[in-house]
PDB file of C-alpha atoms in Angstrom:
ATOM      1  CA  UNK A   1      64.955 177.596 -12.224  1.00 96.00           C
ATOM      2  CA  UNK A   2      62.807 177.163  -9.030  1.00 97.00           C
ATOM      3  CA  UNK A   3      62.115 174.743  -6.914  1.00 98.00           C
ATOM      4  CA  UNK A   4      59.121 174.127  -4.404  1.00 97.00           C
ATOM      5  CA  UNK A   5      59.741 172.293  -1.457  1.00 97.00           C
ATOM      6  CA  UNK A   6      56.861 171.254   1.198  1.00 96.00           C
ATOM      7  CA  UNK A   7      57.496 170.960   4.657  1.00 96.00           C
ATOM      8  CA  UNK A   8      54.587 168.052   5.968  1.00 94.00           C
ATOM      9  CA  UNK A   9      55.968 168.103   9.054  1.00 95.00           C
ATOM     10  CA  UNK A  10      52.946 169.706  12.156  1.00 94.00           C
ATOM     11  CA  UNK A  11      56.169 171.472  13.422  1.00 94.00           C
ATOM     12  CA  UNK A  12      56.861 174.461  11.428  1.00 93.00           C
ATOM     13  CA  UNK A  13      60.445 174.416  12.713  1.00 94.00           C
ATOM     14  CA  UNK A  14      60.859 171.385  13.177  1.00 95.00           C
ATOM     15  CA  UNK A  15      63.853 168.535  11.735  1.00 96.00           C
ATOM     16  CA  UNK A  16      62.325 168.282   8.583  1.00 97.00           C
ATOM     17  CA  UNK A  17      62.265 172.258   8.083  1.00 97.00           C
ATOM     18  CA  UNK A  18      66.284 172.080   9.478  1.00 97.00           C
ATOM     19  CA  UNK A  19      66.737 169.044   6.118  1.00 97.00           C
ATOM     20  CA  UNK A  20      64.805 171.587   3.753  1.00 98.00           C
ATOM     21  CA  UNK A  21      66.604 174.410   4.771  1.00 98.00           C
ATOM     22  CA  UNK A  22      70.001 172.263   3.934  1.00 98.00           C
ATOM     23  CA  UNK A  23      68.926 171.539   0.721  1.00 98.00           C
ATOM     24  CA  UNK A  24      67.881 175.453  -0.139  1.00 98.00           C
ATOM     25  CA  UNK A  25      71.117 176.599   0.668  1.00 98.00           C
ATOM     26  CA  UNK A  26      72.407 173.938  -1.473  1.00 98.00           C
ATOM     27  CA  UNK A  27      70.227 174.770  -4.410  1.00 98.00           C
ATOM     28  CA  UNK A  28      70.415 178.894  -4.025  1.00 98.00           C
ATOM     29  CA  UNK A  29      74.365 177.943  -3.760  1.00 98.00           C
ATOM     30  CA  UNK A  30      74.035 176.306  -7.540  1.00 97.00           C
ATOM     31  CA  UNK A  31      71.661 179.303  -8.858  1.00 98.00           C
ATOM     32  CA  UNK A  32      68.221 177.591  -8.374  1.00 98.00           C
ATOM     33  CA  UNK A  33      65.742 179.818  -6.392  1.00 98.00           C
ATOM     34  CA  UNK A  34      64.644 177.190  -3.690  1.00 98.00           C
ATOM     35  CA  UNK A  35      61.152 178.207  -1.146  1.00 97.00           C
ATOM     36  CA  UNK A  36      59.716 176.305   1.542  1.00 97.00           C
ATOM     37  CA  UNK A  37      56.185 176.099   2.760  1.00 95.00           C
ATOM     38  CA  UNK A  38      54.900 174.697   5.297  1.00 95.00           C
ATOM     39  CA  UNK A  39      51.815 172.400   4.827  1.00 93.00           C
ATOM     40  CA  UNK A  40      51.894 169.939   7.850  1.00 90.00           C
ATOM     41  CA  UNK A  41      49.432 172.595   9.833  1.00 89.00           C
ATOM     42  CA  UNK A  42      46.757 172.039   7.029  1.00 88.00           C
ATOM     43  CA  UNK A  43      44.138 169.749   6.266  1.00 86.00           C
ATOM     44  CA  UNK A  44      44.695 169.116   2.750  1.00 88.00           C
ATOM     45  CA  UNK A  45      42.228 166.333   0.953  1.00 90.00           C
ATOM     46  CA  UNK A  46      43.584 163.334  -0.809  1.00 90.00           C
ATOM     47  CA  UNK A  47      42.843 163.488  -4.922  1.00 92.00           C
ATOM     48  CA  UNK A  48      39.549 160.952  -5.203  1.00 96.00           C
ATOM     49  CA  UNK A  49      40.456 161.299  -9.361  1.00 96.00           C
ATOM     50  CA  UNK A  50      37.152 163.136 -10.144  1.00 96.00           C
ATOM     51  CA  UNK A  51      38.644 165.114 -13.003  1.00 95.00           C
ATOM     52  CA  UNK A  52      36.981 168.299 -12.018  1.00 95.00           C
ATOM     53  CA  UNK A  53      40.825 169.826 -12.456  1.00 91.00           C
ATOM     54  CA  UNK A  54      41.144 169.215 -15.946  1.00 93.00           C
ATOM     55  CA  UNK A  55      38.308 170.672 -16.338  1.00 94.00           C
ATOM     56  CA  UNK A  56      38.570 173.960 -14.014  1.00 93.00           C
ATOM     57  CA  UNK A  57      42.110 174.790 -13.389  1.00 89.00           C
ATOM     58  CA  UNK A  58      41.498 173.854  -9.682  1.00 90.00           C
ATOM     59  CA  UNK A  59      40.524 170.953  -6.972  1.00 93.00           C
ATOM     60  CA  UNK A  60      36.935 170.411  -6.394  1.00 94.00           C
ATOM     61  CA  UNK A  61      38.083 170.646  -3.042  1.00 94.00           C
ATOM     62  CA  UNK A  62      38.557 174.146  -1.687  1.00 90.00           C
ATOM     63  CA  UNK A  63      41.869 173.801   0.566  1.00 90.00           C
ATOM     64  CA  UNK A  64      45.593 174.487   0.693  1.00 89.00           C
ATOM     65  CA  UNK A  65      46.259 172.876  -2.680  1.00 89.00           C
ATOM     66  CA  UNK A  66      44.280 175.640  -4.590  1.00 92.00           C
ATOM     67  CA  UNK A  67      45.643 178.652  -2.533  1.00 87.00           C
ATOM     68  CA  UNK A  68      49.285 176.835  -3.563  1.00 90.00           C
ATOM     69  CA  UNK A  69      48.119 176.102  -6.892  1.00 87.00           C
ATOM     70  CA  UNK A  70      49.869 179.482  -8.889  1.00 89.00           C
ATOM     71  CA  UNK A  71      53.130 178.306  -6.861  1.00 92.00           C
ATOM     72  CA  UNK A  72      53.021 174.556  -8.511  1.00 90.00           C
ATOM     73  CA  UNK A  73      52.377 175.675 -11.833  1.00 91.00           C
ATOM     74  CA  UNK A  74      55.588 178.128 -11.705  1.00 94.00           C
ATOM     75  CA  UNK A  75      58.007 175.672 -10.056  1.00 97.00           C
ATOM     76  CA  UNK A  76      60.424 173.212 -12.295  1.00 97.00           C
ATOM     77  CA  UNK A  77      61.083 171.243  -9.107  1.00 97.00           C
ATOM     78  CA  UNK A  78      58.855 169.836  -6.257  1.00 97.00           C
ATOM     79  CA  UNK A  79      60.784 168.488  -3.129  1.00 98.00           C
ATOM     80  CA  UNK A  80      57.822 166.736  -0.879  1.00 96.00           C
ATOM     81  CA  UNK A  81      59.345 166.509   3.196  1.00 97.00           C
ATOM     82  CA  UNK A  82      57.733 164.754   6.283  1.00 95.00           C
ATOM     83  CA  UNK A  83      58.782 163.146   9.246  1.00 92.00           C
ATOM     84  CA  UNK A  84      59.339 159.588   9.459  1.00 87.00           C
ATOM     85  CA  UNK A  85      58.323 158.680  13.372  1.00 82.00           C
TER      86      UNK A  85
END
């Protein structure tokens, strides 16, 4: 099992990396290979429901969620992290 978690946070390092990290060491404790990347750097466009996905295998728009798109399809979990100011 594997499990993709997303750091949103613009600080790489930051306290939502330190939460993520927690909750790898929890999940690679258990068995369940556990990776984070780090997203909050990248403009990444919001899904405007064209369909052109279901149709190509990949986002009409060319940004981070394409390049990340292999890494979805082979994960069983997605964890989703951000800061809350």
């Amino acid at each position: 099992m594997k499990v993709l978690m997303l750091n949103g946070s613009p600080h790489a390092k930051g306290c939502t990396y330190i939460a993520l990290s927690e909750l790898a060491k929890t999940l690679e404790a258990e068995g369940i290979e556990a990776e984070i990347l780090h997203v909050g750097h990248q403009d990444i466009r919001g899904c405007i429901a064209c369909g052109y996905c279901i149709k190509n295998d990949k986002c009409v728009f060319d940004d981070a969620v394409n390049a990340l798109a292999e890494k979805f399809k082979a994960a069983d979990g997605l964890v989703l992290a951000s800061p809350v100011y």
